[in-house]
Each structure stands twice: as structure tokens, then as C-alpha cells.
Short mmCIF file of C-alpha atoms and ligand atoms in Angstrom, two decimals:
data_model
loop_
_atom_site.label_atom_id
_atom_site.label_comp_id
_atom_site.label_asym_id
_atom_site.label_seq_id
_atom_site.Cartn_x
_atom_site.Cartn_y
_atom_site.Cartn_z
CA MET A 1 90.47 129.54 128.09
CA SER A 2 88.41 132.55 127.28
CA GLN A 3 88.31 135.67 129.19
CA GLY A 4 85.14 136.94 128.16
CA PHE A 5 82.43 138.13 130.00
CA PRO A 6 80.85 134.56 131.10
CA GLN A 7 78.36 132.72 128.38
CA ARG A 8 77.26 130.61 131.14
CA ARG A 9 73.20 132.05 132.53
CA ALA A 10 70.99 129.86 134.95
CA ARG A 11 67.67 129.59 136.17
CA MET A 12 67.93 130.62 140.18
CA GLU A 13 65.38 130.86 142.45
CA TYR A 14 65.11 132.00 146.73
CA VAL A 15 64.66 128.91 148.33
CA CYS A 16 63.33 129.27 151.67
CA MET A 17 65.26 127.49 154.79
CA ASN A 18 61.52 126.71 156.93
CA CYS A 19 58.90 125.38 154.80
CA GLY A 20 61.47 124.86 151.90
CA HIS A 21 58.96 126.66 148.79
CA ARG A 22 60.21 127.99 146.03
CA HIS A 23 60.37 131.70 144.55
CA PRO A 24 61.85 133.17 141.53
CA VAL A 25 64.81 136.10 141.64
CA ASP A 26 62.73 138.66 139.19
CA GLN A 27 62.19 140.40 143.01
CA LEU A 28 63.80 141.46 145.76
CA LEU A 29 62.81 139.47 148.93
CA TYR A 30 63.64 139.61 152.15
CA THR A 31 61.78 136.47 153.50
CA CYS A 32 59.61 133.95 152.11
CA PRO A 33 55.71 135.52 151.34
CA ASP A 34 54.58 132.50 152.80
CA CYS A 35 56.07 131.92 156.13
CA GLY A 36 58.66 134.68 157.04
CA GLY A 37 61.58 132.36 156.89
CA VAL A 38 64.99 132.84 155.80
CA LEU A 39 66.14 132.29 152.08
CA LEU A 40 69.21 131.17 150.43
CA LEU A 41 69.49 131.11 146.66
CA GLU A 42 69.54 128.60 144.38
CA ASP A 43 71.07 128.15 140.68
CA LEU A 44 68.53 125.09 138.90
CA ASP A 45 70.97 124.13 137.00
CA PHE A 46 74.47 123.52 138.51
CA ASP A 47 74.32 120.04 138.21
CA GLU A 48 75.21 121.04 134.58
CA MET A 49 78.29 122.53 135.49
CA LYS A 50 79.33 118.66 135.84
CA GLU A 51 79.68 118.32 132.30
CA LYS A 52 82.12 120.55 131.91
CA GLY A 53 84.30 118.78 134.68
CA ALA A 54 86.73 119.85 138.19
CA GLN A 55 89.38 120.38 135.95
CA TYR A 56 87.27 122.21 133.54
CA TRP A 57 85.96 125.08 136.35
CA ARG A 58 89.41 125.38 138.20
CA ASP A 59 91.76 126.42 134.90
CA LEU A 60 88.65 128.97 134.42
CA PHE A 61 88.85 129.74 137.53
CA ASP A 62 92.79 130.20 137.75
CA ALA A 63 93.03 131.00 134.26
CA ARG A 64 90.89 134.46 135.22
CA ARG A 65 92.83 135.72 137.79
CA ALA A 66 94.73 137.73 134.68
CA THR A 67 91.48 139.53 133.73
CA ARG A 68 91.24 142.99 132.54
CA HIS A 69 87.87 142.75 132.56
CA THR A 70 86.99 145.14 135.74
CA ALA A 71 83.57 142.97 136.26
CA LEU A 72 85.51 140.22 137.01
CA ARG A 73 88.89 141.16 138.83
CA GLY A 74 86.36 141.45 141.97
CA ILE A 75 84.38 138.24 143.59
CA PHE A 76 83.15 137.73 140.30
CA ARG A 77 85.89 135.83 139.27
CA PHE A 78 83.95 133.08 140.28
CA TYR A 79 80.93 134.12 138.60
CA GLU A 80 79.32 130.90 137.47
CA LEU A 81 78.94 129.55 141.54
CA MET A 82 77.58 132.94 142.31
CA ALA A 83 75.17 134.33 140.10
CA PRO A 84 75.03 133.83 136.70
CA VAL A 85 71.89 135.75 135.85
CA LEU A 86 73.93 139.17 136.35
CA GLU A 87 74.94 140.68 132.87
CA GLU A 88 78.70 142.87 132.56
CA GLU A 89 76.87 146.03 132.91
CA ASP A 90 75.18 144.97 136.12
CA ILE A 91 78.45 144.61 137.80
CA VAL A 92 79.38 146.84 140.44
CA TYR A 93 83.51 146.48 141.63
CA LEU A 94 85.23 148.95 143.52
CA GLY A 95 87.91 146.40 144.62
CA GLU A 96 86.85 143.97 146.56
CA GLY A 97 87.77 140.79 147.27
CA ASP A 98 91.32 138.71 146.48
CA THR A 99 92.07 139.50 149.39
CA PRO A 100 95.80 138.43 150.35
CA ILE A 101 96.05 135.07 152.87
CA ILE A 102 99.40 135.76 155.31
CA GLU A 103 101.17 133.17 156.57
CA ALA A 104 101.28 134.62 160.33
CA SER A 105 104.98 135.53 161.27
CA ALA A 106 107.56 132.95 161.86
CA ALA A 107 107.70 134.01 165.75
CA LEU A 108 103.96 133.89 165.87
CA GLN A 109 103.39 130.34 165.01
CA LYS A 110 106.29 129.05 166.53
CA HIS A 111 104.47 130.72 169.76
CA VAL A 112 101.40 129.23 169.21
CA GLY A 113 103.32 125.57 168.51
CA ARG A 114 101.12 125.62 165.24
CA ARG A 115 101.45 127.00 161.29
CA PHE A 116 98.36 129.48 160.47
CA ALA A 117 97.79 132.43 157.92
CA TYR A 118 95.56 135.06 158.44
CA LYS A 119 93.52 135.67 155.40
CA ASN A 120 93.29 139.69 155.71
CA ASP A 121 89.46 140.73 154.43
CA GLY A 122 90.34 144.15 156.36
CA MET A 123 91.94 144.69 152.89
CA ASN A 124 88.57 144.61 151.34
CA PRO A 125 87.57 148.84 150.25
CA SER A 126 85.56 149.66 152.96
CA ALA A 127 88.04 147.90 155.49
CA SER A 128 85.91 144.58 156.12
CA PHE A 129 84.77 141.28 154.18
CA LYS A 130 81.40 143.35 153.88
CA ASP A 131 82.37 145.04 150.87
CA ARG A 132 82.12 140.72 149.78
CA GLY A 133 77.98 141.29 150.18
CA MET A 134 77.47 144.61 148.93
CA ALA A 135 79.16 143.54 145.91
CA GLY A 136 76.72 141.65 145.32
CA ALA A 137 73.49 142.51 146.36
CA TYR A 138 74.13 146.14 144.74
CA SER A 139 75.08 144.56 141.15
CA TYR A 140 71.97 142.51 141.32
CA LEU A 141 69.95 145.74 142.55
CA LYS A 142 71.52 147.25 139.19
CA SER A 143 70.13 144.80 137.24
CA LEU A 144 66.21 144.95 138.91
CA VAL A 145 66.68 149.17 137.60
CA ARG A 146 68.06 148.14 134.29
CA LYS A 147 65.11 145.84 134.03
CA ASN A 148 62.15 147.73 135.25
CA GLY A 149 63.45 151.12 134.28
CA TRP A 150 63.19 152.34 138.42
CA ASP A 151 63.72 156.08 138.94
CA GLU A 152 64.28 155.54 142.69
CA VAL A 153 65.31 152.95 145.49
CA LEU A 154 65.91 153.61 148.58
CA THR A 155 68.07 151.17 150.18
CA ILE A 156 68.22 150.65 154.13
CA CYS A 157 70.43 148.50 156.56
CA ALA A 158 70.53 147.98 160.02
CA SER A 159 74.38 147.83 161.42
CA THR A 160 77.22 147.23 164.07
CA GLY A 161 79.27 149.25 161.79
CA ASP A 162 80.29 148.06 158.76
CA THR A 163 77.48 146.67 157.23
CA SER A 164 76.36 151.07 156.91
CA ALA A 165 79.82 151.17 155.75
CA ALA A 166 79.80 149.00 152.90
CA ALA A 167 76.37 149.94 151.67
CA ALA A 168 77.22 153.73 151.98
CA MET A 169 80.25 153.83 149.90
CA TYR A 170 78.35 150.68 146.73
CA GLY A 171 75.32 153.26 146.89
CA ALA A 172 77.38 156.25 146.44
CA TYR A 173 79.20 154.80 144.10
CA VAL A 174 76.46 153.65 142.24
CA GLY A 175 74.37 156.72 142.39
CA ASP A 176 70.91 157.83 140.74
CA PRO A 177 68.69 156.34 141.73
CA ILE A 178 70.32 154.30 144.69
CA ARG A 179 69.78 156.45 147.50
CA THR A 180 70.97 155.08 151.05
CA VAL A 181 69.98 155.12 154.44
CA VAL A 182 71.97 153.48 157.56
CA LEU A 183 70.56 153.03 160.82
CA LEU A 184 72.43 152.44 163.22
CA PRO A 185 72.30 151.52 167.33
CA HIS A 186 73.32 155.09 169.59
CA GLY A 187 77.09 154.88 170.79
CA LYS A 188 77.65 151.11 169.63
CA VAL A 189 79.75 151.71 166.16
CA THR A 190 83.16 152.61 166.73
CA PRO A 191 84.03 156.31 165.55
CA ALA A 192 85.57 155.26 161.99
CA GLN A 193 82.81 153.23 161.29
CA LEU A 194 80.66 156.50 161.95
CA ALA A 195 82.52 158.48 159.80
CA GLN A 196 82.46 156.26 157.13
CA PRO A 197 78.49 156.37 155.76
CA LEU A 198 78.87 159.51 157.01
CA GLY A 199 81.60 160.56 154.47
CA SER A 200 80.32 158.92 151.71
CA GLY A 201 77.08 160.99 152.08
CA ALA A 202 74.67 158.53 153.55
CA GLN A 203 71.75 159.77 155.41
CA VAL A 204 72.79 157.93 159.18
CA LEU A 205 70.09 157.31 161.29
CA GLU A 206 70.55 156.26 164.92
CA VAL A 207 68.76 155.18 167.60
CA PRO A 208 68.93 153.74 170.89
CA GLY A 209 69.20 150.00 171.65
CA VAL A 210 71.71 147.45 170.37
CA PHE A 211 71.86 145.93 166.96
CA ASP A 212 69.06 143.42 167.25
CA ASP A 213 66.66 146.79 168.52
CA CYS A 214 67.63 148.05 164.94
CA MET A 215 66.99 144.99 163.06
CA LYS A 216 63.69 144.88 164.09
CA VAL A 217 63.09 147.65 163.50
CA VAL A 218 64.34 147.92 159.46
CA GLU A 219 62.42 145.02 159.24
CA TYR A 220 59.34 146.42 160.03
CA LEU A 221 60.29 149.33 157.52
CA ALA A 222 60.09 146.96 154.90
CA ASP A 223 57.31 145.17 155.58
CA HIS A 224 55.05 148.47 155.60
CA TYR A 225 57.21 150.37 153.27
CA ARG A 226 58.87 150.52 149.50
CA VAL A 227 62.73 150.04 150.78
CA ALA A 228 65.62 147.06 149.51
CA LEU A 229 66.85 145.71 152.86
CA LEU A 230 70.60 145.86 152.74
CA ASN A 231 71.08 143.63 155.58
CA SER A 232 71.98 139.70 155.79
CA LYS A 233 68.72 139.22 154.93
CA ASN A 234 69.23 139.96 152.23
CA SER A 235 70.47 136.64 150.16
CA TRP A 236 72.25 138.62 147.37
CA ARG A 237 75.05 139.10 150.04
CA VAL A 238 75.89 136.39 151.59
CA LEU A 239 76.36 135.15 147.57
CA GLY A 240 79.09 137.81 147.09
CA GLN A 241 80.50 136.88 150.26
CA GLU A 242 81.02 132.68 149.39
CA SER A 243 84.09 134.20 147.60
CA TYR A 244 85.70 133.91 150.61
CA ALA A 245 85.76 130.17 150.88
CA TYR A 246 86.65 130.18 146.64
CA GLU A 247 89.60 132.64 146.89
CA ALA A 248 90.67 130.32 150.12
CA ALA A 249 90.63 126.99 148.02
CA GLN A 250 92.43 128.97 145.10
CA TRP A 251 95.12 129.59 147.42
CA TYR A 252 95.89 126.62 148.38
CA GLY A 253 95.99 124.83 144.66
CA TRP A 254 92.13 123.58 145.65
CA ASN A 255 93.42 121.36 148.70
CA MET A 256 91.10 122.26 151.58
CA GLY A 257 90.99 118.66 153.15
CA ASP A 258 93.83 119.66 155.88
CA LYS A 259 92.86 123.27 156.45
CA ALA A 260 90.73 124.47 159.20
CA LEU A 261 89.14 127.58 158.20
CA PHE A 262 88.24 129.62 161.01
CA MET A 263 85.45 132.58 161.31
CA PRO A 264 83.52 134.89 163.71
CA ILE A 265 79.58 134.43 164.10
CA GLY A 266 77.57 137.15 164.80
CA ASN A 267 74.62 137.54 162.49
CA ALA A 268 75.80 134.22 160.98
CA GLY A 269 76.02 135.86 157.42
CA ASN A 270 79.67 134.86 156.57
CA ILE A 271 79.92 131.54 157.97
CA THR A 272 76.91 130.23 156.19
CA SER A 273 78.25 131.30 153.21
CA MET A 274 81.62 129.37 153.75
CA ILE A 275 79.52 126.62 154.71
CA SER A 276 77.75 127.02 151.18
CA ALA A 277 80.91 128.02 149.05
CA CYS A 278 82.75 124.60 150.74
CA LEU A 279 79.34 122.48 149.61
CA LYS A 280 79.43 123.99 146.14
CA MET A 281 83.20 123.49 144.93
CA TYR A 282 82.44 119.94 146.46
CA ARG A 283 79.89 119.06 145.01
CA LEU A 284 81.99 120.10 141.26
CA GLY A 285 84.35 118.28 142.55
CA ILE A 286 86.34 121.78 142.30
CA ILE A 287 87.42 120.55 146.13
CA GLU A 288 87.98 116.47 146.76
CA GLU A 289 88.13 116.93 150.34
CA LEU A 290 85.60 119.57 152.48
CA PRO A 291 88.01 121.51 154.95
CA HIS A 292 86.77 121.56 158.56
CA ILE A 293 84.85 124.86 159.25
CA VAL A 294 85.09 126.57 163.02
CA GLY A 295 82.95 128.81 163.74
CA VAL A 296 83.57 131.80 166.77
CA GLN A 297 81.56 133.11 169.69
CA THR A 298 82.19 135.71 172.61
CA HIS A 299 80.64 134.37 175.72
CA HIS A 300 78.73 137.79 175.64
CA ALA A 301 76.61 136.97 172.53
CA ASP A 302 76.52 133.39 172.22
CA PRO A 303 73.76 132.10 170.82
CA VAL A 304 75.00 129.43 167.77
CA TRP A 305 77.59 127.92 170.39
CA ARG A 306 75.21 126.98 172.98
CA TYR A 307 73.46 125.40 170.27
CA TYR A 308 75.70 123.53 168.96
CA SER A 309 77.48 122.42 172.41
CA GLN A 310 74.14 120.71 173.75
CA PRO A 311 74.02 117.33 172.87
CA ARG A 312 73.59 116.68 168.91
CA GLU A 313 69.86 114.70 169.40
CA SER A 314 68.39 117.27 171.86
CA ARG A 315 69.86 120.26 170.58
CA VAL A 316 66.94 123.77 171.51
CA TYR A 317 68.01 127.06 169.34
CA GLU A 318 67.59 130.12 171.98
CA THR A 319 68.52 134.01 170.81
CA VAL A 320 70.50 135.10 173.86
CA LYS A 321 70.41 138.70 175.42
CA VAL A 322 74.09 140.39 174.26
CA LYS A 323 76.51 141.99 177.43
CA PRO A 324 78.62 144.53 175.53
CA SER A 325 82.50 142.89 173.78
CA VAL A 326 84.79 143.73 172.03
CA ALA A 327 83.72 141.88 168.85
CA GLN A 328 81.44 145.33 168.21
CA ALA A 329 80.15 143.80 165.45
CA ALA A 330 79.49 139.56 165.85
CA MET A 331 77.37 141.26 168.91
CA ILE A 332 74.21 139.78 167.80
CA GLY A 333 72.23 137.26 170.05
CA ALA A 334 69.32 136.85 167.55
CA PRO A 335 71.81 136.17 164.58
CA VAL A 336 68.91 135.79 161.85
CA SER A 337 70.72 134.17 159.95
CA PHE A 338 70.73 130.91 162.07
CA PRO A 339 68.53 128.46 160.34
CA ARG A 340 70.78 129.13 156.87
CA VAL A 341 73.82 127.53 158.96
CA LYS A 342 71.26 124.90 160.43
CA ASN A 343 70.35 123.82 157.36
CA LEU A 344 73.98 123.93 155.20
CA VAL A 345 75.77 122.46 158.46
CA ASP A 346 73.16 119.38 158.53
CA LYS A 347 74.31 119.26 154.21
CA TYR A 348 77.54 119.44 155.22
CA GLU A 349 77.92 116.78 158.23
CA ALA A 350 76.36 114.58 155.63
CA LEU A 351 78.82 114.56 153.07
CA GLY A 352 81.87 113.94 156.68
CA GLY A 353 82.74 117.37 156.15
CA ARG A 354 83.14 118.64 160.19
CA PHE A 355 82.24 121.78 161.42
CA ASP A 356 82.31 122.43 165.34
CA VAL A 357 81.40 126.73 167.19
CA VAL A 358 84.13 127.06 169.99
CA GLN A 359 83.09 129.27 172.90
CA VAL A 360 85.64 132.26 173.94
CA THR A 361 85.97 135.07 176.47
CA GLU A 362 86.39 139.01 175.68
CA GLN A 363 90.14 138.71 177.87
CA ALA A 364 91.54 136.07 175.09
CA ILE A 365 89.53 138.22 171.99
CA MET A 366 91.42 141.51 173.44
CA ASP A 367 94.47 139.76 174.23
CA SER A 368 94.74 137.66 170.60
CA MET A 369 93.85 141.42 168.75
CA ILE A 370 96.81 142.69 170.60
CA LEU A 371 99.71 139.82 170.63
CA VAL A 372 99.00 138.95 166.48
CA ASN A 373 99.14 142.52 165.75
CA ARG A 374 102.36 143.08 167.91
CA TYR A 375 103.82 139.81 165.13
CA GLY A 376 102.98 141.85 162.81
CA ASN A 377 99.46 140.54 161.58
CA ILE A 378 96.62 142.57 161.32
CA ALA A 379 93.93 141.95 163.14
CA CYS A 380 90.51 143.87 164.23
CA THR A 381 89.10 142.41 167.65
CA GLN A 382 86.61 139.59 165.25
CA GLY A 383 90.27 139.11 163.87
CA GLY A 384 91.15 138.55 167.77
CA GLU A 385 88.63 136.25 168.28
CA SER A 386 89.61 134.23 165.03
CA PHE A 387 92.87 133.50 166.75
CA ALA A 388 91.08 132.81 170.04
CA GLY A 389 89.30 130.51 168.51
CA MET A 390 92.26 128.49 167.28
CA LEU A 391 93.91 128.43 170.91
CA LYS A 392 90.45 127.31 171.93
CA ALA A 393 90.46 124.35 169.40
CA MET A 394 93.57 123.70 170.18
CA GLU A 395 92.89 123.00 173.77
CA MET A 396 89.87 120.90 172.88
CA GLY A 397 91.96 119.10 170.89
CA ILE A 398 89.68 119.19 168.06
CA LEU A 399 92.28 119.80 165.88
CA ARG A 400 94.20 117.54 163.89
CA ASP A 401 97.95 117.87 164.17
CA ASP A 402 98.49 118.20 160.05
CA GLU A 403 95.11 120.97 160.09
CA PHE A 404 96.36 124.05 158.98
CA CYS A 405 93.90 126.94 159.91
CA ILE A 406 93.69 129.42 157.91
CA LEU A 407 92.07 132.94 160.47
CA ASP A 408 89.71 135.33 159.01
CA SER A 409 90.36 138.83 160.09
CA THR A 410 87.02 140.60 158.86
CA ALA A 411 87.79 144.35 159.40
CA HIS A 412 90.82 145.86 159.49
CA ALA A 413 92.95 146.66 162.97
CA LEU A 414 92.69 150.34 162.50
CA LYS A 415 88.51 150.43 162.67
CA PHE A 416 88.76 148.94 166.07
CA ALA A 417 91.97 151.01 167.63
CA GLY A 418 89.16 152.54 169.99
CA PHE A 419 89.06 149.13 172.34
CA GLN A 420 93.50 148.48 171.37
CA ASN A 421 93.63 152.59 173.02
CA MET A 422 91.15 151.23 175.90
CA TYR A 423 93.03 147.95 176.63
CA PHE A 424 96.36 149.71 176.60
CA GLU A 425 94.80 152.35 178.85
CA ASP A 426 93.72 149.51 180.67
CA SER A 427 90.11 151.46 180.88
CA PHE A 428 87.65 149.02 180.10
CA PRO A 429 84.50 149.66 181.20
CA GLU A 430 83.34 146.50 183.92
CA GLU A 431 80.92 145.00 181.82
CA TYR A 432 83.17 143.89 179.14
CA GLY A 433 85.55 141.85 182.08
CA VAL A 434 89.21 143.07 180.52
CA LYS A 435 92.24 143.83 182.28
CA ALA A 436 95.07 144.45 179.92
CA ARG A 437 98.40 141.71 180.41
CA PRO A 438 101.68 145.05 181.65
CA GLU A 439 103.70 142.48 178.44
CA LEU A 440 100.97 143.42 176.25
CA VAL A 441 100.77 147.38 176.51
CA ASN A 442 102.26 150.39 174.86
CA HIS A 443 102.23 153.44 175.43
CA PRO A 444 103.47 156.88 173.14
CA GLN A 445 106.34 158.91 175.59
CA LEU A 446 106.35 162.14 175.00
CA LEU A 447 110.14 163.16 175.71
CA LEU A 448 110.07 167.20 175.96
CA THR A 449 107.44 168.71 176.79
CA ALA A 450 106.18 172.33 175.22
CA GLU A 451 107.25 174.25 177.64
CA GLU A 452 111.02 172.85 177.88
CA ARG A 453 110.69 173.38 173.97
CA ALA A 454 110.19 176.81 174.83
CA ALA A 455 112.65 177.37 176.84
CA MET A 456 116.23 176.62 175.06
CA PRO A 457 117.18 178.35 172.45
CA ALA A 458 115.50 177.27 168.73
CA GLU A 459 118.53 176.34 167.51
CA ASP A 460 119.08 173.67 170.51
CA PHE A 461 115.55 171.98 169.71
CA THR A 462 117.10 169.46 167.21
CA ARG A 463 120.15 168.13 169.41
CA ALA A 464 118.57 168.02 172.68
CA ALA A 465 115.14 166.33 171.29
CA ALA A 466 117.94 163.75 168.95
CA GLU A 467 119.40 163.60 171.95
CA ALA A 468 116.60 162.24 174.16
CA VAL A 469 115.41 159.67 171.68
CA ALA A 470 118.42 158.37 171.86
CA LYS A 471 118.60 158.04 175.04
CA ALA A 472 115.15 156.60 175.02
CA ALA A 473 115.82 154.26 172.24
CA GLY A 474 118.74 153.66 173.75
CA LEU A 475 121.55 154.34 170.54
CA ALA A 476 124.87 153.58 171.05
CA VAL A 477 126.96 157.25 169.95
CA LYS A 478 129.27 156.43 166.75
CA ALA A 479 132.74 154.54 167.02
C1 LIG B 501 79.56 141.72 160.07
C2 LIG B 501 80.69 141.57 161.03
C3 LIG B 501 81.25 139.78 161.17
C4 LIG B 501 79.78 139.45 161.37
O1 LIG B 501 79.11 138.59 160.56
P1 LIG B 501 78.72 137.42 160.37
O2 LIG B 501 77.96 137.37 159.18
O3 LIG B 501 77.19 138.79 160.76
O4 LIG B 501 78.31 136.45 161.19
C5 LIG B 501 82.63 139.61 162.33
N1 LIG B 501 83.35 140.65 161.98
C6 LIG B 501 82.91 142.08 161.06
C7 LIG B 501 84.58 142.79 160.81
C8 LIG B 501 81.93 142.74 161.21
O5 LIG B 501 81.64 143.61 159.68
ZN1 LIG B 502 59.22 129.53 153.86
#
């Protein structure tokens, strides 16, 4: 197997999910110039890949796990499936992708009564899966800069926190001529998520409101000003995020028939990517069976669940007004990628794939996050949502007994430590509707006060503190 940069180049086009019109990829489009619909990227020469046979592609991607080509170490291990229009020099790699799949602790699997694993996408460089999409979008942007000789590119994104962290980090790394602006709903991102774009030196702008408001502002900007939009309307991001499903399939030897993939849905970009990726692998025969895909939404932001929970013949899609959610990164009432999901789910089901969306409560999300972390897994609130979704799916009887669940923990738990604190202090504002379960609460214990320490001779402190530790932890004296 060749370890060089891939030879394959393809013709790609944007396809509109609304009117079906096609547009060339030589410019950055967010929406269809003809009707305003959202777009997906399509490889017109995709079927040529079938000629090599499925095993060729499996072997190639497997061999590439050992590559020393920086450009192929991250999401572009699957270059041919994603963006075979980029050159090696365009590709931005900051260590994204190739995140571990860790089987849940034996005790937790026993507790739940089902085998499952977490794919820890919080192990990405800015600690969320958004890095996958940003590596895609910035690589494409670099190719445009190279081809057009641009000397200034301003990027902007609205964000529930993680998109801006990723955009700012990649923007800072690529540097000139790219400059990054992020727009946040004031007070609606966690302190860690706010620290990230500030630390990367991005211009951080805030407006009052929620994410859906910020999204409208950046859409207005993209329509009226020269600016590169980095929200998930940007289909290069959706393409980059396909790498998650490719990695999951590869990890299990390309066997997906007995897997159920759980993922939280916010703007519905990530679930779009997952469905799209599974369809591509299936069409090439790289996987022989489609996995069961289960999207999860909180009852405080559940437009996609509402749509799919209606009888198939008479489904009506309506956006919702969100209520505060601990799954803050998924607190979206008007997901921009909904038309993409609908389009791809129809194709998925036509090929025999199973797709479900389940709804979970805020209480279940928080209990789940706290619980799984106590078993040594790493779950953010959205990762808790995935787990709560699995419990819900079990309760509803929509999982087969042989299905092994892979839960997406979309960000690192540390980004959402504030919600953990609120749980431990049982201090959730009324609107969340979350109460702490006492058995899951944990607090630090101060053993000696500063006054007690000051009152004792300095040389007594170590022994006094050690005795207090031994007493608090129940240590036995050495015989
Ligand atoms: C963005 C995000 C989500 C939601 O993903 P969508 O693509 O918007 O559906 C979930 N979890 C985390 C941590 C995120 O940053
Ligand atoms: Zn259109």
C-alpha cells in the first residue's frame, strides 16, 4: 500500500437539499444561490471508487493508520471519502480525529445491563468534535486562499461555545491572511468555552439572546458582507465530521451491522455527517450492513425528536423555542441542518438502515453525566445525553439484544464542570428542572481551617494533617 499523499482527485459539487440545484465548489457557498436551501457536498466521481473493490479501500485506510504524512494523520485518513479536491499543502492538522473508543467500565456495563462504549470526542485538540469540521473547513479555506491569492479573509461563526473554540484555534494556527471573529450569546457559554477563543486571540463579540439569535445575525452578515461563515451551514464542516463514523467503523473491523450509534442533536450537523458517512461506506461495500443510528434530544430543545415521533405519513416540522438546557451545546430550537437530516434519513431507511430519535429529560442528562464519570468514563453533558438516550432506547424496546452501543461524548467533561458543580451544590435554577440525587453528590472536605493551622506550632502541622486525613479516609494504622 502506498503511503504517499493520495492520487485520487474528483469533481465535487454543492447540492441543494431544497431545490436540488447543483453549484461548483470553486467558491464558498453556505446556502443555495437559487433558493436559500442548505447544501451538501457531493463527489461526482464517487462511483469510480467502486471499481477498486471494498477490500482495497479497507486495506488502504487500515494501512494509513501508520502514516507519517501529517496531512493524513487526522480526519484525512479518509481523504478519498471526504474532500478529494484538496492538495497536501492545504490540509490543516492539529491532532484532530482518531479519538479513542473506550468500552464502558465493567461495573457500569453491569449496572446498565448492556455492553457499550464511549467514543471520546472530547479528546480532540480543542476538546470537542467541532475540530473535525474545522479541520475540513479551514483546509478548504486555505485552498481558496492559495488559488485566489486573497490577502484578507475574515471568518465568523455563531456558537454555543465549542464551534468558536475550534474556529479560533484553527484560525490562530493558520494565521495570515485569516482573521477570526466569533459571536456568542452573552452568558450562555461555559467559562471554559469563553476562555478558549479569548486565549486563541480571536475577536469575541457577544449579543444578548440565545444561539438561534446569533445564527440569524451571522447569516445576515454572510448575505451582506465579505465574510467566511464557519457555522454548520458550511458544508465543508459537515464533511470533516464524517470522519467520526469512519473511525468508528474502522475500529470495529468495518462491522457495523450489530452496532447502535448514539449522538446528541443540536444544530444537527454531526448527525448529518454520521448518516452521510455510513451511506458512503455502505455504497462502496466498505461496511456490509448499516448501523442503527439514534439521535438524542433534550425535552428543552427537541424539534427533530418531535418531527420523527409523529406518524410517518403526516409529519410536520416545526422549530421550537428552547428552554435552558445543561446540554448547552445542543440547545437549539431551529437546527439549520434539519433538511439535510431529512434528506439523508429517507435514503438511509430506503436502504434498510434504522434511524431513531429519542427524547430525554434534563434530569436524566445530568444524572447520566455524573454517573458515567463516577465509573471512570469521560462524559460532558452531551455525552450524558447520549447515555440517557441509550437508557431511553432500552426502555422503549427499540434496541435489539445483540446491539452494541457506541455513545458519542462530544466534548470533554471539563468544559462543563460548571454544571457538575451546580449538581453537587443542588443549585440548578428552577428552569432546568434538575435536582441532585444525594448518592451522586460529591464535595471537597476541608480538614483543618487556616485558623487551626495558625494556632498550632509549625512542626505539628504535618502530623496533625496526616491524622486528620487518616481519620477522614478510614486508614488503618500499620501493624
Ligand atoms: C455542537 C455540539 C453538539 C451538537 O452538535 P450538532 O452538530 O450541532 O447537532 C453536541 N455536543 C457538543 C459538545 C457540541 O459542541
Ligand atoms: Zn436550492
